[in-house]
Tab-separated table of C-alpha atoms in Angstrom:
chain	number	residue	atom	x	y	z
U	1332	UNK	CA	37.494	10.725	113.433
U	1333	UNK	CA	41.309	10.087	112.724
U	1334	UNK	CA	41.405	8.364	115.691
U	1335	UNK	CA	39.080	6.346	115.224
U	1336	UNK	CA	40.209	4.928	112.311
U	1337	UNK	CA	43.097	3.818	113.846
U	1338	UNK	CA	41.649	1.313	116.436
U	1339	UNK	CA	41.997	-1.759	115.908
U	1340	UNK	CA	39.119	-2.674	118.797
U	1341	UNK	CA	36.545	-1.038	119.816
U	1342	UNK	CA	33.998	-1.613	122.995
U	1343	UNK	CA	30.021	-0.708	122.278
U	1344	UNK	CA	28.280	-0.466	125.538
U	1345	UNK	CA	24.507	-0.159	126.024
U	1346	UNK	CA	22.883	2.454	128.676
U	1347	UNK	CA	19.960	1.277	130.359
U	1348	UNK	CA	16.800	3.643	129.474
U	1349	UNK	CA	13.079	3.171	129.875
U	1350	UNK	CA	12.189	4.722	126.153
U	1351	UNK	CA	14.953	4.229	124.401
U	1352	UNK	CA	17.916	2.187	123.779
U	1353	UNK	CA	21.047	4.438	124.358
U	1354	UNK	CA	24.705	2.780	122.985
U	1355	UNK	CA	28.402	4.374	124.075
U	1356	UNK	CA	31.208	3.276	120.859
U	1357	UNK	CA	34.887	4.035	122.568
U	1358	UNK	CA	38.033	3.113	121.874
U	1359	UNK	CA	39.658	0.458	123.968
U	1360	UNK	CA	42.813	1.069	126.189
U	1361	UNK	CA	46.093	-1.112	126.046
U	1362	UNK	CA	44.660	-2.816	129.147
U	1363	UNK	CA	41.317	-3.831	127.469
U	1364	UNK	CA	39.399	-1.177	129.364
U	1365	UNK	CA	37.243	1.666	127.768
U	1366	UNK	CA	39.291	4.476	126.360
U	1367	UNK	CA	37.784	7.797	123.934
U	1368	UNK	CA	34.162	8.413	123.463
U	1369	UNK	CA	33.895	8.233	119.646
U	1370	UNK	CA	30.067	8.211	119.729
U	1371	UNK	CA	26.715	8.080	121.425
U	1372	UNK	CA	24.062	6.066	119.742
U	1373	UNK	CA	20.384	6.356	120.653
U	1374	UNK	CA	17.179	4.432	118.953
U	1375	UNK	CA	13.327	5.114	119.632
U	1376	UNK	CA	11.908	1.387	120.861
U	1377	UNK	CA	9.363	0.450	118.801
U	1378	UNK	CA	9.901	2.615	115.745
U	1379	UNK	CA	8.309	1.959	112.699
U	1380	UNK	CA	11.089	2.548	110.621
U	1381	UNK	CA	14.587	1.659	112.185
U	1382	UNK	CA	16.405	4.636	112.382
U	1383	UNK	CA	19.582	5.197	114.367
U	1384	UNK	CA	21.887	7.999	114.707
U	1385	UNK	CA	25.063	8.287	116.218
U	1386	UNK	CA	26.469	11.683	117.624
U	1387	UNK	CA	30.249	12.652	118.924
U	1388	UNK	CA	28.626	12.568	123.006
U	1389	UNK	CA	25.452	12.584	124.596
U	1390	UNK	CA	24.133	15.908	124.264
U	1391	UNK	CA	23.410	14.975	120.460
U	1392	UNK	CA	24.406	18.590	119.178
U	1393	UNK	CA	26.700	17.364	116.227
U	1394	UNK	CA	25.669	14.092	114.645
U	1395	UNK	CA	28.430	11.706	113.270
U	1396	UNK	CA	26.953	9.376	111.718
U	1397	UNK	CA	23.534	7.346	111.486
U	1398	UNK	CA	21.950	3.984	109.288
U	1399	UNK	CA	18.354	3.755	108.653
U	1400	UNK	CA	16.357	1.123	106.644
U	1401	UNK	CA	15.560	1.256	103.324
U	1402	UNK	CA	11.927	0.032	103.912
U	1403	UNK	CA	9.479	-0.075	106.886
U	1404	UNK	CA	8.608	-3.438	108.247
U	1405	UNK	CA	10.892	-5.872	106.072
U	1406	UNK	CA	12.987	-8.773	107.609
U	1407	UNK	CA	15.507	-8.760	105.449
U	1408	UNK	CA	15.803	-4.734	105.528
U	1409	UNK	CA	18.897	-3.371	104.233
U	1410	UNK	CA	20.087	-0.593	106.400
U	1411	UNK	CA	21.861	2.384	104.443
U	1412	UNK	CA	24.774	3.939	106.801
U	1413	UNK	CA	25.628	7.589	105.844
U	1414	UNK	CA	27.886	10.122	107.352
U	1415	UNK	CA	26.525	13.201	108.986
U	1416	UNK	CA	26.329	15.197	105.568
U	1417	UNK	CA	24.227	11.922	104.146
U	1418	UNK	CA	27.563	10.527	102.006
U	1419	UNK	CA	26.719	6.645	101.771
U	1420	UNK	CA	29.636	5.089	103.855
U	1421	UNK	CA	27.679	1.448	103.133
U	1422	UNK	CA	25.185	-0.380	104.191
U	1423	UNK	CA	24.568	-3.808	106.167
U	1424	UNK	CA	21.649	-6.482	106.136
U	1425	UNK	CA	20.476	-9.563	107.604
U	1426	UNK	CA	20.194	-12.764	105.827
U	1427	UNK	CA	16.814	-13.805	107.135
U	1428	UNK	CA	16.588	-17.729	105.568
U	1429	UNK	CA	20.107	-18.008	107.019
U	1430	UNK	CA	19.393	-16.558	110.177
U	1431	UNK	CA	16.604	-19.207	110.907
U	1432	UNK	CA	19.077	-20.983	112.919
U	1433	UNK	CA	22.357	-19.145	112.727
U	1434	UNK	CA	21.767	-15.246	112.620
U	1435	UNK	CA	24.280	-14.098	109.445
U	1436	UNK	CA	24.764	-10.309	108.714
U	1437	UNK	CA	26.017	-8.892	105.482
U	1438	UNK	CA	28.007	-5.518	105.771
U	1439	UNK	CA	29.169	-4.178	102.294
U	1440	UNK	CA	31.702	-1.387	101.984
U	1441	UNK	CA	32.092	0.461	98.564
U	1442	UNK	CA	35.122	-0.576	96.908
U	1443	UNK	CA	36.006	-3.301	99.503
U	1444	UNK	CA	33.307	-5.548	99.057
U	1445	UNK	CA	31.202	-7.836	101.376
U	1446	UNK	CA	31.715	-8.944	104.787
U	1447	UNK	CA	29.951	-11.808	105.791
U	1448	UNK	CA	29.328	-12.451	109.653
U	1449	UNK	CA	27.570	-15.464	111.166
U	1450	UNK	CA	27.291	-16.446	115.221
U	1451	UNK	CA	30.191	-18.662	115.827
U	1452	UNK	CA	28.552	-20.977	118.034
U	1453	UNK	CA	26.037	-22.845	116.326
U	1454	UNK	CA	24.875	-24.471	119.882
U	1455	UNK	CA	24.412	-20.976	121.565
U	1456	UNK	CA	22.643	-19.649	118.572
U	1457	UNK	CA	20.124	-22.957	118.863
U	1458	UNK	CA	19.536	-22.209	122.453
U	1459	UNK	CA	19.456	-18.382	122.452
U	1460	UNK	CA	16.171	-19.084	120.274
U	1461	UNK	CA	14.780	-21.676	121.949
U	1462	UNK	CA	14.553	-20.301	125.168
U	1463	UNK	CA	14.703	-16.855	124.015
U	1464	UNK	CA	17.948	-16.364	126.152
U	1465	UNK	CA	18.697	-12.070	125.577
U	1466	UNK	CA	21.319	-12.242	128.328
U	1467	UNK	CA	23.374	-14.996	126.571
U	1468	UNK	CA	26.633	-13.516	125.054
U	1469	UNK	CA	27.033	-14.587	121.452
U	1470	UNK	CA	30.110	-14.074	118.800
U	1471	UNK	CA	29.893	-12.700	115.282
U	1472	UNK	CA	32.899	-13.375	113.362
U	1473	UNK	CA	32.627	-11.214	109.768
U	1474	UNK	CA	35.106	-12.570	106.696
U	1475	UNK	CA	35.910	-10.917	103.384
U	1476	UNK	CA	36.897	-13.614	100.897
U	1477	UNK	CA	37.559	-15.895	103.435
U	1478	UNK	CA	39.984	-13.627	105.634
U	1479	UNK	CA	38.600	-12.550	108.810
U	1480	UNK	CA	37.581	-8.914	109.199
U	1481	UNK	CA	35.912	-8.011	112.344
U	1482	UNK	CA	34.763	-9.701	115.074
U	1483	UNK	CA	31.932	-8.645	117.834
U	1484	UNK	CA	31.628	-10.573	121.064
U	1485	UNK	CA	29.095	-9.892	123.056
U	1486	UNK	CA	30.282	-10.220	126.739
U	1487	UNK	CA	28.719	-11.509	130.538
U	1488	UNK	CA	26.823	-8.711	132.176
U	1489	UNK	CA	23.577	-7.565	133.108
U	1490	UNK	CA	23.936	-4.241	130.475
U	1491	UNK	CA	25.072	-5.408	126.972
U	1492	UNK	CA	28.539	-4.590	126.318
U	1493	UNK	CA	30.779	-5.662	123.272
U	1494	UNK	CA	34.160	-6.148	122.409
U	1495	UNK	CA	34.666	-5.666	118.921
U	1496	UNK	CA	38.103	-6.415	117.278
U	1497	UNK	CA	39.234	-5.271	113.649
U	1498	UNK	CA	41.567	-7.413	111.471
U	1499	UNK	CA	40.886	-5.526	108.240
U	1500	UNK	CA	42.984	-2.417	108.222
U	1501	UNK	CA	41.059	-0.964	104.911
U	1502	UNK	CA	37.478	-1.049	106.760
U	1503	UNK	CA	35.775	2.170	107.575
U	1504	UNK	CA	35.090	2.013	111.558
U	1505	UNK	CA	32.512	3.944	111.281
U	1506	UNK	CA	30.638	1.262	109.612
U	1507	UNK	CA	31.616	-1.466	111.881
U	1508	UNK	CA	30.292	0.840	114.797
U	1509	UNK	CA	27.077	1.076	113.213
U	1510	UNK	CA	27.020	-3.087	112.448
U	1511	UNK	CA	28.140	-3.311	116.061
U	1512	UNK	CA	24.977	-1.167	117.649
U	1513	UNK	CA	22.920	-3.044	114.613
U	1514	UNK	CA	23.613	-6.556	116.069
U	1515	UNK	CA	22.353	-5.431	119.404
U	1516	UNK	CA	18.990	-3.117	118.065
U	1517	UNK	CA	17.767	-4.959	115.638
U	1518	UNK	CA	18.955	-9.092	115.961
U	1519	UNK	CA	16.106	-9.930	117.487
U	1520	UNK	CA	13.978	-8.663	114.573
């Protein structure tokens, strides 16, 4: 986990599955290509209660880390991300009145406070719900106090891939991987 804590971007790529959705984290090379596996991500479609864990690869013997929501069935849920012995790492949450038009995501980190993301294109965020356009890419750009923190772009291509780039040095990753897989599983909610 050293490792990944020193990336400063990271590429989340979803497997195509019938029952489930299945999400790769890894590190990203010099070149922009796809470096380490630092997890494997899979979520039950359909669950009543969002639940996600993440695992080091995709036999899912050792778990990493996971986030699961704090109630069943609420649009607003606030998703609790723990480590794989249950520590509280943070927790992230979607700002449903705000997300009306502009999807916004809140993604608080003890002791560093609240990073605020919102799509960056106000025109694709109009037209990805009008036409309920899945396949369009869309941009999250997350500030504390103003200064940016992460960003995830979501990028052409029939599976869902992201590019996600850190700014804030002091962020746990493990937390913006679990944002990152939360923006594709559950924005649509």
């Amino acid at each position: 986990m050293n490792t990944l804590q020193a990336q400063t971007q990271l590429i989340v790529r979803q497997r195509i599955r019938l029952m489930v959705n299945q999400y790769e984290v890894r590190g990203a090379q010099p070149d922009g290509s796809e470096g380490e596996l630092y997890a494997f991500a899979q979520q039950k479609r359909m669950a009543f209660r969002e639940q996600v864990t993440l695992y080091t690869d995709d036999t899912k013997q050792e778990p990493v880390l996971g986030f699961k929501a704090r109630q069943v069935m609420d649009l607003g849920a606030t998703y609790d991300v723990v480590d794989a012995g249950g520590s509280p790492i943070g927790s992230f949450r979607k700002d449903f009145a705000k997300s009306l038009l502009r999807s916004t995501w809140h993604v608080e980190q003890p002791e560093l406070g609240t990073a605020t993301g919102a799509e960056r294109n106000m025109t694709v965020a109009i037209l990805r719900r009008l036409v309920e356009a899945a396949w369009l890419p869309y941009h999250f750009d997350f500030l504390i106090d103003g200064q940016p923190a992460f960003s995830v772009e979501k990028k052409w291509g029939l599976r869902d891939r992201y590019v996600v780039n850190i700014q804030d040095p002091r962020l746990d990753r493990r937390l913006v991987a679990a944002m990152s897989i939360g923006l594709d599983a559950l924005q649509e909610r």
